[in-house]
PDB file of C-alpha atoms in Angstrom:
ATOM      1  CA  GLN A   1     103.965  97.374 123.667  1.00  0.00           C
ATOM      2  CA  ALA A   2     102.586  93.828 123.347  1.00  0.00           C
ATOM      3  CA  GLY A   3     102.965  92.252 119.944  1.00  0.00           C
ATOM      4  CA  LEU A   4     101.149  89.752 117.800  1.00  0.00           C
ATOM      5  CA  THR A   5     102.218  86.116 117.638  1.00  0.00           C
ATOM      6  CA  GLN A   6     103.546  84.588 114.431  1.00  0.00           C
ATOM      7  CA  PRO A   7     105.410  81.301 113.911  1.00  0.00           C
ATOM      8  CA  PRO A   8     109.118  82.086 113.324  1.00  0.00           C
ATOM      9  CA  SER A   9     109.394  79.956 110.204  1.00  0.00           C
ATOM     10  CA  VAL A  10     107.369  78.033 107.626  1.00  0.00           C
ATOM     11  CA  SER A  11     108.750  75.843 104.837  1.00  0.00           C
ATOM     12  CA  LYS A  12     106.769  74.665 101.823  1.00  0.00           C
ATOM     13  CA  GLY A  13     107.534  73.211  98.416  1.00  0.00           C
ATOM     14  CA  LEU A  14     107.432  74.963  95.066  1.00  0.00           C
ATOM     15  CA  ARG A  15     103.850  75.395  93.740  1.00  0.00           C
ATOM     16  CA  GLN A  16     102.415  74.346  97.108  1.00  0.00           C
ATOM     17  CA  THR A  17     100.185  76.444  99.351  1.00  0.00           C
ATOM     18  CA  ALA A  18     101.394  78.118 102.531  1.00  0.00           C
ATOM     19  CA  THR A  19      99.186  79.521 105.255  1.00  0.00           C
ATOM     20  CA  LEU A  20     100.759  81.940 107.713  1.00  0.00           C
ATOM     21  CA  THR A  21      99.024  82.791 110.966  1.00  0.00           C
ATOM     22  CA  CYS A  22      98.954  85.809 113.245  1.00  0.00           C
ATOM     23  CA  THR A  23      97.338  85.678 116.668  1.00  0.00           C
ATOM     24  CA  GLY A  24      96.309  88.714 118.658  1.00  0.00           C
ATOM     25  CA  ASN A  25      93.366  89.521 120.894  1.00  0.00           C
ATOM     26  CA  SER A  26      89.987  91.250 120.876  1.00  0.00           C
ATOM     27  CA  ASN A  27      91.631  94.678 121.108  1.00  0.00           C
ATOM     28  CA  ASN A  28      93.589  94.366 117.881  1.00  0.00           C
ATOM     29  CA  VAL A  29      93.215  91.535 115.337  1.00  0.00           C
ATOM     30  CA  GLY A  30      89.821  90.548 116.729  1.00  0.00           C
ATOM     31  CA  ASN A  31      88.525  94.090 116.409  1.00  0.00           C
ATOM     32  CA  GLU A  32      90.228  95.853 113.499  1.00  0.00           C
ATOM     33  CA  GLY A  33      91.613  92.971 111.458  1.00  0.00           C
ATOM     34  CA  ALA A  34      95.215  92.738 110.314  1.00  0.00           C
ATOM     35  CA  ALA A  35      97.531  94.002 107.634  1.00  0.00           C
ATOM     36  CA  TRP A  36     100.085  91.677 106.038  1.00  0.00           C
ATOM     37  CA  LEU A  37     103.507  92.823 104.901  1.00  0.00           C
ATOM     38  CA  GLN A  38     106.127  91.063 102.798  1.00  0.00           C
ATOM     39  CA  GLN A  39     109.774  92.023 103.137  1.00  0.00           C
ATOM     40  CA  HIS A  40     112.687  90.767 101.122  1.00  0.00           C
ATOM     41  CA  GLN A  41     116.174  91.184 102.539  1.00  0.00           C
ATOM     42  CA  GLY A  42     117.414  94.720 102.061  1.00  0.00           C
ATOM     43  CA  HIS A  43     114.072  96.046 100.826  1.00  0.00           C
ATOM     44  CA  PRO A  44     111.231  97.964 102.486  1.00  0.00           C
ATOM     45  CA  PRO A  45     108.053  96.196 103.577  1.00  0.00           C
ATOM     46  CA  LYS A  46     105.352  95.813 100.929  1.00  0.00           C
ATOM     47  CA  CYS A  47     101.721  95.546 101.909  1.00  0.00           C
ATOM     48  CA  LEU A  48      99.925  92.469 100.615  1.00  0.00           C
ATOM     49  CA  SER A  49      96.648  93.032 102.420  1.00  0.00           C
ATOM     50  CA  TYR A  50      95.202  95.677 104.708  1.00  0.00           C
ATOM     51  CA  ARG A  51      91.966  96.352 106.561  1.00  0.00           C
ATOM     52  CA  ASP A  52      91.496  92.585 106.888  1.00  0.00           C
ATOM     53  CA  ASN A  53      91.408  91.588 103.228  1.00  0.00           C
ATOM     54  CA  SER A  54      91.797  94.605 100.957  1.00  0.00           C
ATOM     55  CA  ARG A  55      94.552  94.014  98.425  1.00  0.00           C
ATOM     56  CA  PRO A  56      96.616  96.999  97.186  1.00  0.00           C
ATOM     57  CA  SER A  57      96.805  97.507  93.463  1.00  0.00           C
ATOM     58  CA  GLY A  58      99.307  95.219  91.786  1.00  0.00           C
ATOM     59  CA  ILE A  59      99.306  92.489  94.420  1.00  0.00           C
ATOM     60  CA  SER A  60      98.840  89.020  92.994  1.00  0.00           C
ATOM     61  CA  GLU A  61      95.627  87.136  93.673  1.00  0.00           C
ATOM     62  CA  ARG A  62      97.841  84.304  94.921  1.00  0.00           C
ATOM     63  CA  PHE A  63      97.910  86.231  98.218  1.00  0.00           C
ATOM     64  CA  SER A  64      94.674  86.183 100.188  1.00  0.00           C
ATOM     65  CA  ALA A  65      93.954  87.180 103.758  1.00  0.00           C
ATOM     66  CA  SER A  66      91.268  86.055 106.152  1.00  0.00           C
ATOM     67  CA  ARG A  67      90.417  86.196 109.838  1.00  0.00           C
ATOM     68  CA  SER A  68      88.726  83.989 112.404  1.00  0.00           C
ATOM     69  CA  GLY A  69      88.204  85.688 115.720  1.00  0.00           C
ATOM     70  CA  SER A  70      91.553  87.026 116.894  1.00  0.00           C
ATOM     71  CA  THR A  71      93.643  85.010 114.447  1.00  0.00           C
ATOM     72  CA  ALA A  72      94.454  86.374 111.009  1.00  0.00           C
ATOM     73  CA  SER A  73      95.772  84.212 108.202  1.00  0.00           C
ATOM     74  CA  LEU A  74      97.618  84.848 104.946  1.00  0.00           C
ATOM     75  CA  THR A  75      97.337  82.125 102.316  1.00  0.00           C
ATOM     76  CA  ILE A  76      99.817  82.024  99.457  1.00  0.00           C
ATOM     77  CA  THR A  77      98.940  79.650  96.630  1.00  0.00           C
ATOM     78  CA  GLY A  78     101.212  78.321  93.898  1.00  0.00           C
ATOM     79  CA  LEU A  79     104.403  79.154  95.809  1.00  0.00           C
ATOM     80  CA  GLN A  80     107.173  80.688  93.701  1.00  0.00           C
ATOM     81  CA  PRO A  81     110.869  81.196  94.551  1.00  0.00           C
ATOM     82  CA  GLU A  82     110.278  84.954  94.837  1.00  0.00           C
ATOM     83  CA  ASP A  83     107.774  84.351  97.644  1.00  0.00           C
ATOM     84  CA  GLU A  84     110.673  83.449  99.916  1.00  0.00           C
ATOM     85  CA  ALA A  85     110.733  86.402 102.326  1.00  0.00           C
ATOM     86  CA  ASP A  86     109.828  87.586 105.796  1.00  0.00           C
ATOM     87  CA  TYR A  87     106.141  88.143 106.427  1.00  0.00           C
ATOM     88  CA  TYR A  88     104.823  90.445 109.148  1.00  0.00           C
ATOM     89  CA  CYS A  89     101.307  91.047 110.378  1.00  0.00           C
ATOM     90  CA  SER A  90     100.142  94.219 112.050  1.00  0.00           C
ATOM     91  CA  ALA A  91      96.938  95.507 113.606  1.00  0.00           C
ATOM     92  CA  TRP A  92      95.691  98.655 115.283  1.00  0.00           C
ATOM     93  CA  ASP A  93      95.282  98.082 119.010  1.00  0.00           C
ATOM     94  CA  ASN A  94      92.427 100.078 120.514  1.00  0.00           C
ATOM     95  CA  THR A  95      93.734  99.723 124.059  1.00  0.00           C
ATOM     96  CA  LEU A  96      97.305 100.770 123.255  1.00  0.00           C
ATOM     97  CA  SER A  97      96.177 103.309 120.617  1.00  0.00           C
ATOM     98  CA  GLY A  98      98.882 102.191 118.259  1.00  0.00           C
ATOM     99  CA  TRP A  99      99.900  99.645 115.667  1.00  0.00           C
ATOM    100  CA  VAL A 100     101.297  96.384 116.988  1.00  0.00           C
ATOM    101  CA  PHE A 101     103.383  94.035 114.877  1.00  0.00           C
ATOM    102  CA  GLY A 102     104.082  90.339 114.915  1.00  0.00           C
ATOM    103  CA  GLY A 103     107.633  89.074 115.178  1.00  0.00           C
ATOM    104  CA  GLY A 104     107.546  87.871 111.584  1.00  0.00           C
ATOM    105  CA  THR A 105     107.525  84.520 109.787  1.00  0.00           C
ATOM    106  CA  LYS A 106     110.382  83.539 107.527  1.00  0.00           C
ATOM    107  CA  LEU A 107     108.912  81.645 104.577  1.00  0.00           C
ATOM    108  CA  THR A 108     111.222  79.208 102.826  1.00  0.00           C
ATOM    109  CA  VAL A 109     110.228  77.814  99.438  1.00  0.00           C
ATOM    110  CA  LEU A 110     111.880  74.442  98.954  1.00  0.00           C
TER     111      LEU A 110
ATOM    112  CA  GLU B   1     100.745 105.167  90.876  1.00  0.00           C
ATOM    113  CA  VAL B   2     101.291 105.566  94.597  1.00  0.00           C
ATOM    114  CA  GLN B   3     104.559 107.197  95.607  1.00  0.00           C
ATOM    115  CA  VAL B   4     105.897 107.657  99.126  1.00  0.00           C
ATOM    116  CA  VAL B   5     109.295 109.304  99.519  1.00  0.00           C
ATOM    117  CA  GLU B   6     111.006 109.861 102.858  1.00  0.00           C
ATOM    118  CA  SER B   7     113.895 112.220 103.473  1.00  0.00           C
ATOM    119  CA  GLY B   8     115.761 113.907 106.289  1.00  0.00           C
ATOM    120  CA  GLY B   9     117.667 111.012 107.806  1.00  0.00           C
ATOM    121  CA  GLY B  10     121.339 111.122 108.620  1.00  0.00           C
ATOM    122  CA  LEU B  11     123.997 110.780 111.278  1.00  0.00           C
ATOM    123  CA  VAL B  12     123.283 112.532 114.563  1.00  0.00           C
ATOM    124  CA  GLN B  13     124.931 112.438 117.960  1.00  0.00           C
ATOM    125  CA  PRO B  14     123.081 111.054 120.990  1.00  0.00           C
ATOM    126  CA  GLY B  15     120.812 113.764 122.336  1.00  0.00           C
ATOM    127  CA  GLY B  16     120.578 115.412 118.943  1.00  0.00           C
ATOM    128  CA  SER B  17     117.592 116.224 116.756  1.00  0.00           C
ATOM    129  CA  LEU B  18     116.331 115.448 113.266  1.00  0.00           C
ATOM    130  CA  ARG B  19     113.228 116.201 111.251  1.00  0.00           C
ATOM    131  CA  LEU B  20     112.002 113.598 108.780  1.00  0.00           C
ATOM    132  CA  SER B  21     109.746 114.400 105.852  1.00  0.00           C
ATOM    133  CA  CYS B  22     107.525 112.233 103.687  1.00  0.00           C
ATOM    134  CA  GLU B  23     106.089 113.350 100.378  1.00  0.00           C
ATOM    135  CA  THR B  24     103.241 111.328  98.908  1.00  0.00           C
ATOM    136  CA  SER B  25     101.156 111.113  95.753  1.00  0.00           C
ATOM    137  CA  GLY B  26      98.724 108.742  94.098  1.00  0.00           C
ATOM    138  CA  PHE B  27      96.272 108.300  96.968  1.00  0.00           C
ATOM    139  CA  THR B  28      93.949 110.559  98.931  1.00  0.00           C
ATOM    140  CA  PHE B  29      96.408 111.747 101.557  1.00  0.00           C
ATOM    141  CA  SER B  30      93.929 114.081 103.263  1.00  0.00           C
ATOM    142  CA  ARG B  31      91.677 111.136 104.105  1.00  0.00           C
ATOM    143  CA  SER B  32      94.408 108.744 105.185  1.00  0.00           C
ATOM    144  CA  TRP B  33      95.736 107.799 108.564  1.00  0.00           C
ATOM    145  CA  MET B  34      99.506 108.177 108.348  1.00  0.00           C
ATOM    146  CA  SER B  35     102.203 106.539 110.427  1.00  0.00           C
ATOM    147  CA  TRP B  36     105.922 106.403 110.965  1.00  0.00           C
ATOM    148  CA  VAL B  37     107.390 102.944 111.431  1.00  0.00           C
ATOM    149  CA  ARG B  38     111.030 102.168 112.131  1.00  0.00           C
ATOM    150  CA  GLN B  39     113.121  99.078 111.715  1.00  0.00           C
ATOM    151  CA  ALA B  40     116.408  98.596 113.507  1.00  0.00           C
ATOM    152  CA  PRO B  41     119.093  96.470 111.835  1.00  0.00           C
ATOM    153  CA  GLY B  42     118.110  92.803 111.920  1.00  0.00           C
ATOM    154  CA  GLN B  43     114.824  93.505 113.694  1.00  0.00           C
ATOM    155  CA  GLY B  44     111.165  93.592 112.727  1.00  0.00           C
ATOM    156  CA  PRO B  45     109.198  96.773 112.165  1.00  0.00           C
ATOM    157  CA  GLU B  46     108.215  98.920 115.159  1.00  0.00           C
ATOM    158  CA  TRP B  47     105.416 101.450 114.984  1.00  0.00           C
ATOM    159  CA  VAL B  48     106.503 104.910 116.165  1.00  0.00           C
ATOM    160  CA  ALA B  49     103.675 107.388 115.655  1.00  0.00           C
ATOM    161  CA  ALA B  50     100.363 107.886 113.866  1.00  0.00           C
ATOM    162  CA  ILE B  51      98.167 110.841 112.994  1.00  0.00           C
ATOM    163  CA  GLN B  52      94.533 111.102 112.024  1.00  0.00           C
ATOM    164  CA  PRO B  53      93.572 112.466 108.581  1.00  0.00           C
ATOM    165  CA  ASP B  54      92.743 115.942 109.871  1.00  0.00           C
ATOM    166  CA  GLY B  55      95.701 116.000 112.248  1.00  0.00           C
ATOM    167  CA  SER B  56      93.493 116.401 115.304  1.00  0.00           C
ATOM    168  CA  GLU B  57      94.688 113.260 117.085  1.00  0.00           C
ATOM    169  CA  LYS B  58      98.247 111.967 117.350  1.00  0.00           C
ATOM    170  CA  TYR B  59      99.481 108.722 118.847  1.00  0.00           C
ATOM    171  CA  TYR B  60     102.961 107.618 119.911  1.00  0.00           C
ATOM    172  CA  VAL B  61     104.721 104.509 121.149  1.00  0.00           C
ATOM    173  CA  ASP B  62     105.550 105.006 124.826  1.00  0.00           C
ATOM    174  CA  SER B  63     109.314 105.177 124.282  1.00  0.00           C
ATOM    175  CA  VAL B  64     109.116 108.348 122.152  1.00  0.00           C
ATOM    176  CA  LYS B  65     106.385 110.283 123.939  1.00  0.00           C
ATOM    177  CA  GLY B  66     107.545 113.770 124.785  1.00  0.00           C
ATOM    178  CA  ARG B  67     110.495 113.587 122.370  1.00  0.00           C
ATOM    179  CA  PHE B  68     108.964 112.941 118.932  1.00  0.00           C
ATOM    180  CA  THR B  69     106.267 114.972 117.189  1.00  0.00           C
ATOM    181  CA  ILE B  70     104.265 113.789 114.201  1.00  0.00           C
ATOM    182  CA  SER B  71     102.585 116.362 111.974  1.00  0.00           C
ATOM    183  CA  ARG B  72     101.137 116.678 108.498  1.00  0.00           C
ATOM    184  CA  ASP B  73     100.340 119.227 105.799  1.00  0.00           C
ATOM    185  CA  ASN B  74      97.377 118.023 103.769  1.00  0.00           C
ATOM    186  CA  ALA B  75      97.838 120.842 101.257  1.00  0.00           C
ATOM    187  CA  LYS B  76     101.280 119.439 100.458  1.00  0.00           C
ATOM    188  CA  ASN B  77     100.384 115.733 100.854  1.00  0.00           C
ATOM    189  CA  SER B  78     103.254 115.543 103.312  1.00  0.00           C
ATOM    190  CA  LEU B  79     103.981 113.951 106.668  1.00  0.00           C
ATOM    191  CA  TYR B  80     106.688 114.923 109.150  1.00  0.00           C
ATOM    192  CA  LEU B  81     108.403 113.530 112.236  1.00  0.00           C
ATOM    193  CA  GLY B  82     110.349 115.778 114.557  1.00  0.00           C
ATOM    194  CA  MET B  83     112.759 113.825 116.734  1.00  0.00           C
ATOM    195  CA  ASN B  84     114.553 115.246 119.768  1.00  0.00           C
ATOM    196  CA  SER B  85     116.866 113.734 122.385  1.00  0.00           C
ATOM    197  CA  LEU B  86     117.708 110.871 120.072  1.00  0.00           C
ATOM    198  CA  ARG B  87     119.166 107.704 121.550  1.00  0.00           C
ATOM    199  CA  VAL B  88     121.684 105.237 120.154  1.00  0.00           C
ATOM    200  CA  GLU B  89     119.067 102.489 120.184  1.00  0.00           C
ATOM    201  CA  GLU B  90     116.881 104.539 117.859  1.00  0.00           C
ATOM    202  CA  THR B  91     119.227 103.894 114.986  1.00  0.00           C
ATOM    203  CA  ALA B  92     116.976 102.457 112.303  1.00  0.00           C
ATOM    204  CA  VAL B  93     115.400 102.864 108.906  1.00  0.00           C
ATOM    205  CA  TYR B  94     112.375 105.102 109.344  1.00  0.00           C
ATOM    206  CA  TYR B  95     109.435 104.446 107.035  1.00  0.00           C
ATOM    207  CA  CYS B  96     106.415 106.561 106.234  1.00  0.00           C
ATOM    208  CA  ALA B  97     103.307 104.381 105.873  1.00  0.00           C
ATOM    209  CA  GLY B  98      99.920 105.487 104.637  1.00  0.00           C
ATOM    210  CA  ASP B  99      96.301 104.446 104.656  1.00  0.00           C
ATOM    211  CA  SER B 100      96.381 101.771 107.348  1.00  0.00           C
ATOM    212  CA  LEU B 101      99.869 100.614 106.323  1.00  0.00           C
ATOM    213  CA  ALA B 102      98.840  99.989 102.708  1.00  0.00           C
ATOM    214  CA  TYR B 103     101.529 102.244 101.235  1.00  0.00           C
ATOM    215  CA  TRP B 104     105.199 102.374 102.222  1.00  0.00           C
ATOM    216  CA  GLY B 105     108.207 104.353 101.135  1.00  0.00           C
ATOM    217  CA  GLN B 106     111.801 103.215 100.711  1.00  0.00           C
ATOM    218  CA  GLY B 107     112.708 104.608 104.116  1.00  0.00           C
ATOM    219  CA  THR B 108     115.314 107.033 105.392  1.00  0.00           C
ATOM    220  CA  VAL B 109     118.233 105.929 107.555  1.00  0.00           C
ATOM    221  CA  VAL B 110     118.735 107.510 110.953  1.00  0.00           C
ATOM    222  CA  THR B 111     122.021 106.732 112.693  1.00  0.00           C
ATOM    223  CA  VAL B 112     122.504 107.913 116.249  1.00  0.00           C
ATOM    224  CA  SER B 113     126.146 107.626 117.180  1.00  0.00           C
ATOM    225  CA  SER B 114     128.968 109.623 118.717  1.00  0.00           C
TER     226      SER B 114
END
């Protein structure tokens, strides 16, 4: 099933702001919005944002999600060493009747 | 506190069967879409199956249609995945994910190998 498009890697400095993007189409991101997942090596994914911009309990306000058309974005402010991880976006696709995922962005905090 | 706990994984031969379980607490399970998502070693997550809150509609990725069955018991706040005719390439960590992927468990490892 077709996936969402994410840049493979992003590098930013400590305490800087990183914006990760996720591009889909009108059947998925453009219609239902996206969820954002953070995954550290050897650990399960953790949801940072779902249903476009709802933040699960306990997730720092440094993580904020937004959407413009069929492109979703995750902005991380005040980058910390522990933010270094893989980030995946996902959205429900109405045509495929299933969740589609992006290939992931590896965030490096310099 | 939300808790999602998967179980039932293990080593199975190609063509074999397994049944995964997922016990949840801390959110309104009976109103939540639930999914199974798997992740093969070194790969990104792959959605496998989803089920509506009342269990009336079920959805599957094409590669598992006819072999996997998702089900739920709202009285027990539990989700299940029956897997038949397993393939080597389906070796992965299988995660239970709830409420539009907001809640995830630690996963259960399924290894398909002879």
